[in-house]
């Protein structure tokens, strides 16, 4: 993890000039760079920052009583981390882990509560964002019940791969997709045979064009 004050960070160009972040807010913010598979936030720790993904990807995980971790949602650019804590809807946070090199804007959560939550435009924007995030999670569960695994897996590979490399754990992905471990392995094997992916040691090289073609087939 590398933290740099926004005003002196070489990554500050990732903030678009027309974004909702005012110069006052940015002056209190940090740019935080995470390496692959690094904790952006741990469930056991107090949330100190409201994060906004500028570049890269991440996943939200829930720790279960049996010791396993369950993926709840994948995040990408322009997603928030910690917004439910900010509005007081979530008391127990969850693990958030980076996928590949990830860059976030980090605003101290107390500053966000005391200053940002008093701005009507921000509250409206955050309300829309939380609503869309909830709908996206609901859509995931609906899709799990209606679409064949090959289509759902193809979309997931395109979503979470970094530089066309897929490195997620089979056990976590099987549970996320609502299928058995065996069914997932069978489908990955079929993808290899069809030339959609290639196995390399402990990861897969995906062929985005072929996977996208498969998804196009599902929409016809």
mmCIF file of C-alpha atoms in Angstrom:
data_model
loop_
_atom_site.group_PDB
_atom_site.id
_atom_site.type_symbol
_atom_site.label_atom_id
_atom_site.label_comp_id
_atom_site.label_asym_id
_atom_site.label_seq_id
_atom_site.Cartn_x
_atom_site.Cartn_y
_atom_site.Cartn_z
ATOM 1 C CA UNK A 1 0.000 0.000 0.000
ATOM 2 C CA UNK A 2 1.228 3.459 -0.894
ATOM 3 C CA UNK A 3 -0.466 6.596 0.449
ATOM 4 C CA UNK A 4 0.100 10.046 -1.016
ATOM 5 C CA UNK A 5 -1.676 13.334 -0.362
ATOM 6 C CA UNK A 6 -3.913 14.077 -3.335
ATOM 7 C CA UNK A 7 -2.363 17.482 -4.002
ATOM 8 C CA UNK A 8 1.115 16.000 -4.580
ATOM 9 C CA UNK A 9 0.159 12.610 -6.032
ATOM 10 C CA UNK A 10 1.185 11.800 -9.617
ATOM 11 C CA UNK A 11 -2.092 9.851 -9.863
ATOM 12 C CA UNK A 12 -4.335 12.867 -9.261
ATOM 13 C CA UNK A 13 -4.955 13.134 -13.011
ATOM 14 C CA UNK A 14 -7.281 10.132 -12.588
ATOM 15 C CA UNK A 15 -9.867 12.534 -11.139
ATOM 16 C CA UNK A 16 -11.949 13.958 -13.982
ATOM 17 C CA UNK A 17 -12.235 17.784 -13.998
ATOM 18 C CA UNK A 18 -16.058 17.578 -14.006
ATOM 19 C CA UNK A 19 -16.272 15.101 -11.119
ATOM 20 C CA UNK A 20 -18.341 15.768 -7.978
ATOM 21 C CA UNK A 21 -15.156 16.058 -5.900
ATOM 22 C CA UNK A 22 -14.573 19.716 -5.053
ATOM 23 C CA UNK A 23 -11.094 21.094 -4.479
ATOM 24 C CA UNK A 24 -11.966 21.450 -0.794
ATOM 25 C CA UNK A 25 -12.763 17.734 -0.556
ATOM 26 C CA UNK A 26 -9.706 16.749 -2.565
ATOM 27 C CA UNK A 27 -7.460 18.814 -0.315
ATOM 28 C CA UNK A 28 -8.437 16.502 2.569
ATOM 29 C CA UNK A 29 -8.018 13.326 0.515
ATOM 30 C CA UNK A 30 -5.302 10.785 -0.171
ATOM 31 C CA UNK A 31 -4.464 8.738 -3.228
ATOM 32 C CA UNK A 32 -3.904 5.145 -2.094
ATOM 33 C CA UNK A 33 -2.287 2.566 -4.369
ATOM 34 C CA UNK A 34 -2.770 -1.145 -3.665
ATOM 35 C CA UNK A 35 -0.895 -4.094 -5.096
ATOM 36 C CA UNK A 36 -2.774 -7.162 -6.323
ATOM 37 C CA UNK A 37 -4.679 -9.153 -3.683
ATOM 38 C CA UNK A 38 -4.073 -6.547 -0.975
ATOM 39 C CA UNK A 39 -6.668 -5.636 1.634
ATOM 40 C CA UNK A 40 -8.267 -2.273 0.967
ATOM 41 C CA UNK A 41 -10.225 -2.793 4.167
ATOM 42 C CA UNK A 42 -10.387 -5.596 6.742
ATOM 43 C CA UNK A 43 -13.620 -6.652 8.402
ATOM 44 C CA UNK A 44 -11.998 -6.590 11.850
ATOM 45 C CA UNK A 45 -10.833 -2.974 11.559
ATOM 46 C CA UNK A 46 -12.647 0.333 11.919
ATOM 47 C CA UNK A 47 -13.322 2.014 8.604
ATOM 48 C CA UNK A 48 -11.189 5.152 8.546
ATOM 49 C CA UNK A 49 -11.761 6.240 4.947
ATOM 50 C CA UNK A 50 -14.474 6.451 2.347
ATOM 51 C CA UNK A 51 -12.801 4.995 -0.744
ATOM 52 C CA UNK A 52 -13.568 5.750 -4.390
ATOM 53 C CA UNK A 53 -12.059 3.477 -7.035
ATOM 54 C CA UNK A 54 -10.147 5.463 -9.638
ATOM 55 C CA UNK A 55 -8.423 2.589 -11.407
ATOM 56 C CA UNK A 56 -8.459 -1.187 -11.054
ATOM 57 C CA UNK A 57 -10.886 -3.662 -9.510
ATOM 58 C CA UNK A 58 -11.821 -5.095 -6.113
ATOM 59 C CA UNK A 59 -14.132 -7.620 -4.474
ATOM 60 C CA UNK A 60 -16.260 -7.536 -1.327
ATOM 61 C CA UNK A 61 -16.031 -10.690 0.807
ATOM 62 C CA UNK A 62 -17.982 -11.897 3.818
ATOM 63 C CA UNK A 63 -16.259 -14.166 6.332
ATOM 64 C CA UNK A 64 -18.453 -17.100 7.324
ATOM 65 C CA UNK A 65 -18.547 -18.933 10.657
ATOM 66 C CA UNK A 66 -17.096 -22.069 9.032
ATOM 67 C CA UNK A 67 -13.935 -20.181 8.087
ATOM 68 C CA UNK A 68 -14.793 -19.770 4.405
ATOM 69 C CA UNK A 69 -15.093 -16.472 2.561
ATOM 70 C CA UNK A 70 -17.989 -15.649 0.261
ATOM 71 C CA UNK A 71 -17.754 -13.100 -2.549
ATOM 72 C CA UNK A 72 -20.674 -10.679 -2.366
ATOM 73 C CA UNK A 73 -19.837 -8.348 -5.215
ATOM 74 C CA UNK A 74 -17.116 -7.230 -7.590
ATOM 75 C CA UNK A 75 -16.248 -3.543 -7.847
ATOM 76 C CA UNK A 76 -14.744 -1.467 -10.623
ATOM 77 C CA UNK A 77 -13.879 2.119 -11.488
ATOM 78 C CA UNK A 78 -16.198 4.767 -9.970
ATOM 79 C CA UNK A 79 -17.403 2.443 -7.209
ATOM 80 C CA UNK A 80 -17.409 3.522 -3.560
ATOM 81 C CA UNK A 81 -16.161 1.460 -0.616
ATOM 82 C CA UNK A 82 -17.588 2.343 2.786
ATOM 83 C CA UNK A 83 -20.684 4.234 1.681
ATOM 84 C CA UNK A 84 -23.003 2.065 3.812
ATOM 85 C CA UNK A 85 -20.938 2.864 6.889
ATOM 86 C CA UNK A 86 -21.015 6.542 5.967
ATOM 87 C CA UNK A 87 -24.826 6.652 5.946
ATOM 88 C CA UNK A 88 -25.102 4.509 9.098
ATOM 89 C CA UNK A 89 -26.650 1.483 7.361
ATOM 90 C CA UNK A 90 -23.811 -0.940 8.121
ATOM 91 C CA UNK A 91 -22.198 -1.395 11.516
ATOM 92 C CA UNK A 92 -20.087 -4.475 10.724
ATOM 93 C CA UNK A 93 -17.935 -3.938 7.657
ATOM 94 C CA UNK A 94 -16.676 -6.594 5.258
ATOM 95 C CA UNK A 95 -13.322 -7.468 3.721
ATOM 96 C CA UNK A 96 -12.499 -5.626 0.510
ATOM 97 C CA UNK A 97 -9.558 -6.955 -1.521
ATOM 98 C CA UNK A 98 -7.895 -5.498 -4.617
ATOM 99 C CA UNK A 99 -7.789 -7.398 -7.908
ATOM 100 C CA UNK A 100 -4.622 -6.377 -9.703
ATOM 101 C CA UNK A 101 -3.057 -2.943 -9.225
ATOM 102 C CA UNK A 102 -5.769 -0.687 -7.810
ATOM 103 C CA UNK A 103 -5.836 3.054 -7.121
ATOM 104 C CA UNK A 104 -8.365 4.695 -4.777
ATOM 105 C CA UNK A 105 -9.191 8.173 -3.609
ATOM 106 C CA UNK A 106 -9.495 8.034 0.194
ATOM 107 C CA UNK A 107 -11.474 10.649 2.106
ATOM 108 C CA UNK A 108 -11.388 10.492 5.935
ATOM 109 C CA UNK A 109 -14.751 9.014 6.963
ATOM 110 C CA UNK A 110 -15.254 11.537 9.779
ATOM 111 C CA UNK A 111 -14.718 14.447 7.398
ATOM 112 C CA UNK A 112 -17.198 12.874 4.979
ATOM 113 C CA UNK A 113 -19.767 12.501 7.780
ATOM 114 C CA UNK A 114 -19.342 16.029 9.102
ATOM 115 C CA UNK A 115 -18.956 17.921 5.833
ATOM 116 C CA UNK A 116 -19.978 15.945 2.775
ATOM 117 C CA UNK A 117 -23.207 14.544 4.214
ATOM 118 C CA UNK A 118 -24.454 18.119 4.637
ATOM 119 C CA UNK A 119 -24.297 18.718 0.884
ATOM 120 C CA UNK A 120 -27.631 17.877 -0.746
ATOM 121 C CA UNK A 121 -26.111 17.204 -4.177
ATOM 122 C CA UNK A 122 -23.738 14.619 -2.709
ATOM 123 C CA UNK A 123 -26.481 12.934 -0.661
ATOM 124 C CA UNK A 124 -28.655 12.621 -3.783
ATOM 125 C CA UNK A 125 -25.765 11.211 -5.798
ATOM 126 C CA UNK A 126 -24.881 8.724 -3.051
ATOM 127 C CA UNK A 127 -28.517 7.625 -2.724
ATOM 128 C CA UNK A 128 -28.675 6.871 -6.447
ATOM 129 C CA UNK A 129 -25.375 5.025 -6.261
ATOM 130 C CA UNK A 130 -26.460 2.832 -3.318
ATOM 131 C CA UNK A 131 -29.731 2.052 -5.095
ATOM 132 C CA UNK A 132 -27.950 1.031 -8.300
ATOM 133 C CA UNK A 133 -25.470 -1.086 -6.340
ATOM 134 C CA UNK A 134 -28.346 -2.908 -4.635
ATOM 135 C CA UNK A 135 -30.098 -3.490 -7.960
ATOM 136 C CA UNK A 136 -26.870 -4.845 -9.423
ATOM 137 C CA UNK A 137 -26.547 -7.344 -6.567
ATOM 138 C CA UNK A 138 -30.195 -8.396 -6.976
ATOM 139 C CA UNK A 139 -29.675 -8.793 -10.720
ATOM 140 C CA UNK A 140 -26.735 -11.107 -10.016
ATOM 141 C CA UNK A 141 -28.898 -13.484 -7.986
ATOM 142 C CA UNK A 142 -31.664 -13.377 -10.605
ATOM 143 C CA UNK A 143 -29.171 -14.126 -13.373
ATOM 144 C CA UNK A 144 -27.853 -17.103 -11.412
ATOM 145 C CA UNK A 145 -31.311 -18.634 -11.615
ATOM 146 C CA UNK A 146 -32.079 -17.947 -15.275
ATOM 147 C CA UNK A 147 -28.884 -18.104 -17.367
ATOM 148 C CA UNK A 148 -26.691 -21.078 -18.184
ATOM 149 C CA UNK A 149 -23.384 -21.254 -16.326
ATOM 150 C CA UNK A 150 -21.302 -20.861 -19.483
ATOM 151 C CA UNK A 151 -22.748 -17.403 -20.103
ATOM 152 C CA UNK A 152 -22.416 -16.283 -16.493
ATOM 153 C CA UNK A 153 -18.852 -17.579 -16.316
ATOM 154 C CA UNK A 154 -17.913 -15.842 -19.564
ATOM 155 C CA UNK A 155 -19.195 -12.525 -18.222
ATOM 156 C CA UNK A 156 -17.376 -13.033 -14.925
ATOM 157 C CA UNK A 157 -14.083 -13.819 -16.668
ATOM 158 C CA UNK A 158 -14.366 -10.594 -18.650
ATOM 159 C CA UNK A 159 -15.269 -8.628 -15.517
ATOM 160 C CA UNK A 160 -12.600 -9.765 -13.063
ATOM 161 C CA UNK A 161 -9.613 -10.583 -15.280
ATOM 162 C CA UNK A 162 -6.687 -8.158 -15.208
ATOM 163 C CA UNK A 163 -4.577 -7.853 -18.361
ATOM 164 C CA UNK A 164 -6.523 -10.884 -19.640
ATOM 165 C CA UNK A 165 -5.379 -12.998 -16.676
ATOM 166 C CA UNK A 166 -7.901 -14.714 -14.395
ATOM 167 C CA UNK A 167 -6.639 -15.743 -10.935
ATOM 168 C CA UNK A 168 -9.687 -16.163 -8.690
ATOM 169 C CA UNK A 169 -10.181 -19.133 -6.337
ATOM 170 C CA UNK A 170 -12.453 -21.834 -7.747
ATOM 171 C CA UNK A 171 -14.208 -22.424 -4.421
ATOM 172 C CA UNK A 172 -15.177 -18.764 -4.025
ATOM 173 C CA UNK A 173 -16.267 -18.376 -7.647
ATOM 174 C CA UNK A 174 -18.351 -21.567 -7.561
ATOM 175 C CA UNK A 175 -20.262 -20.236 -4.565
ATOM 176 C CA UNK A 176 -20.600 -16.779 -6.128
ATOM 177 C CA UNK A 177 -22.087 -18.311 -9.280
ATOM 178 C CA UNK A 178 -24.307 -20.663 -7.293
ATOM 179 C CA UNK A 179 -22.897 -23.900 -8.753
ATOM 180 C CA UNK A 180 -20.905 -26.867 -7.532
ATOM 181 C CA UNK A 181 -17.113 -26.864 -7.614
ATOM 182 C CA UNK A 182 -17.262 -29.805 -10.016
ATOM 183 C CA UNK A 183 -19.637 -28.012 -12.395
ATOM 184 C CA UNK A 184 -17.343 -24.976 -12.475
ATOM 185 C CA UNK A 185 -14.269 -27.094 -13.270
ATOM 186 C CA UNK A 186 -16.164 -28.903 -16.023
ATOM 187 C CA UNK A 187 -17.182 -25.604 -17.630
ATOM 188 C CA UNK A 188 -13.638 -24.216 -17.422
ATOM 189 C CA UNK A 189 -12.396 -27.408 -19.077
ATOM 190 C CA UNK A 190 -14.970 -26.952 -21.858
ATOM 191 C CA UNK A 191 -13.828 -23.342 -22.300
ATOM 192 C CA UNK A 192 -10.237 -24.560 -22.711
ATOM 193 C CA UNK A 193 -11.293 -27.139 -25.292
ATOM 194 C CA UNK A 194 -13.229 -24.477 -27.209
ATOM 195 C CA UNK A 195 -10.249 -22.097 -27.196
ATOM 196 C CA UNK A 196 -11.888 -19.451 -25.000
ATOM 197 C CA UNK A 197 -9.199 -19.659 -22.303
ATOM 198 C CA UNK A 198 -5.753 -21.191 -21.775
ATOM 199 C CA UNK A 199 -4.401 -22.717 -18.560
ATOM 200 C CA UNK A 200 -1.092 -21.325 -17.293
ATOM 201 C CA UNK A 201 0.179 -22.680 -13.948
ATOM 202 C CA UNK A 202 -2.252 -21.311 -11.340
ATOM 203 C CA UNK A 203 -4.141 -18.911 -13.600
ATOM 204 C CA UNK A 204 -5.926 -18.661 -16.932
ATOM 205 C CA UNK A 205 -5.292 -16.505 -19.983
ATOM 206 C CA UNK A 206 -8.627 -15.434 -21.408
ATOM 207 C CA UNK A 207 -9.473 -14.546 -25.005
ATOM 208 C CA UNK A 208 -11.864 -11.585 -24.600
ATOM 209 C CA UNK A 209 -13.110 -11.527 -28.199
ATOM 210 C CA UNK A 210 -14.201 -15.171 -28.077
ATOM 211 C CA UNK A 211 -15.833 -14.775 -24.668
ATOM 212 C CA UNK A 212 -17.678 -11.687 -25.890
ATOM 213 C CA UNK A 213 -18.851 -13.643 -28.909
ATOM 214 C CA UNK A 214 -20.292 -16.281 -26.580
ATOM 215 C CA UNK A 215 -22.166 -13.582 -24.645
ATOM 216 C CA UNK A 216 -23.534 -12.165 -27.895
ATOM 217 C CA UNK A 217 -24.909 -15.621 -28.626
ATOM 218 C CA UNK A 218 -26.788 -15.571 -25.305
ATOM 219 C CA UNK A 219 -28.569 -12.330 -26.235
ATOM 220 C CA UNK A 220 -29.833 -13.591 -29.588
#
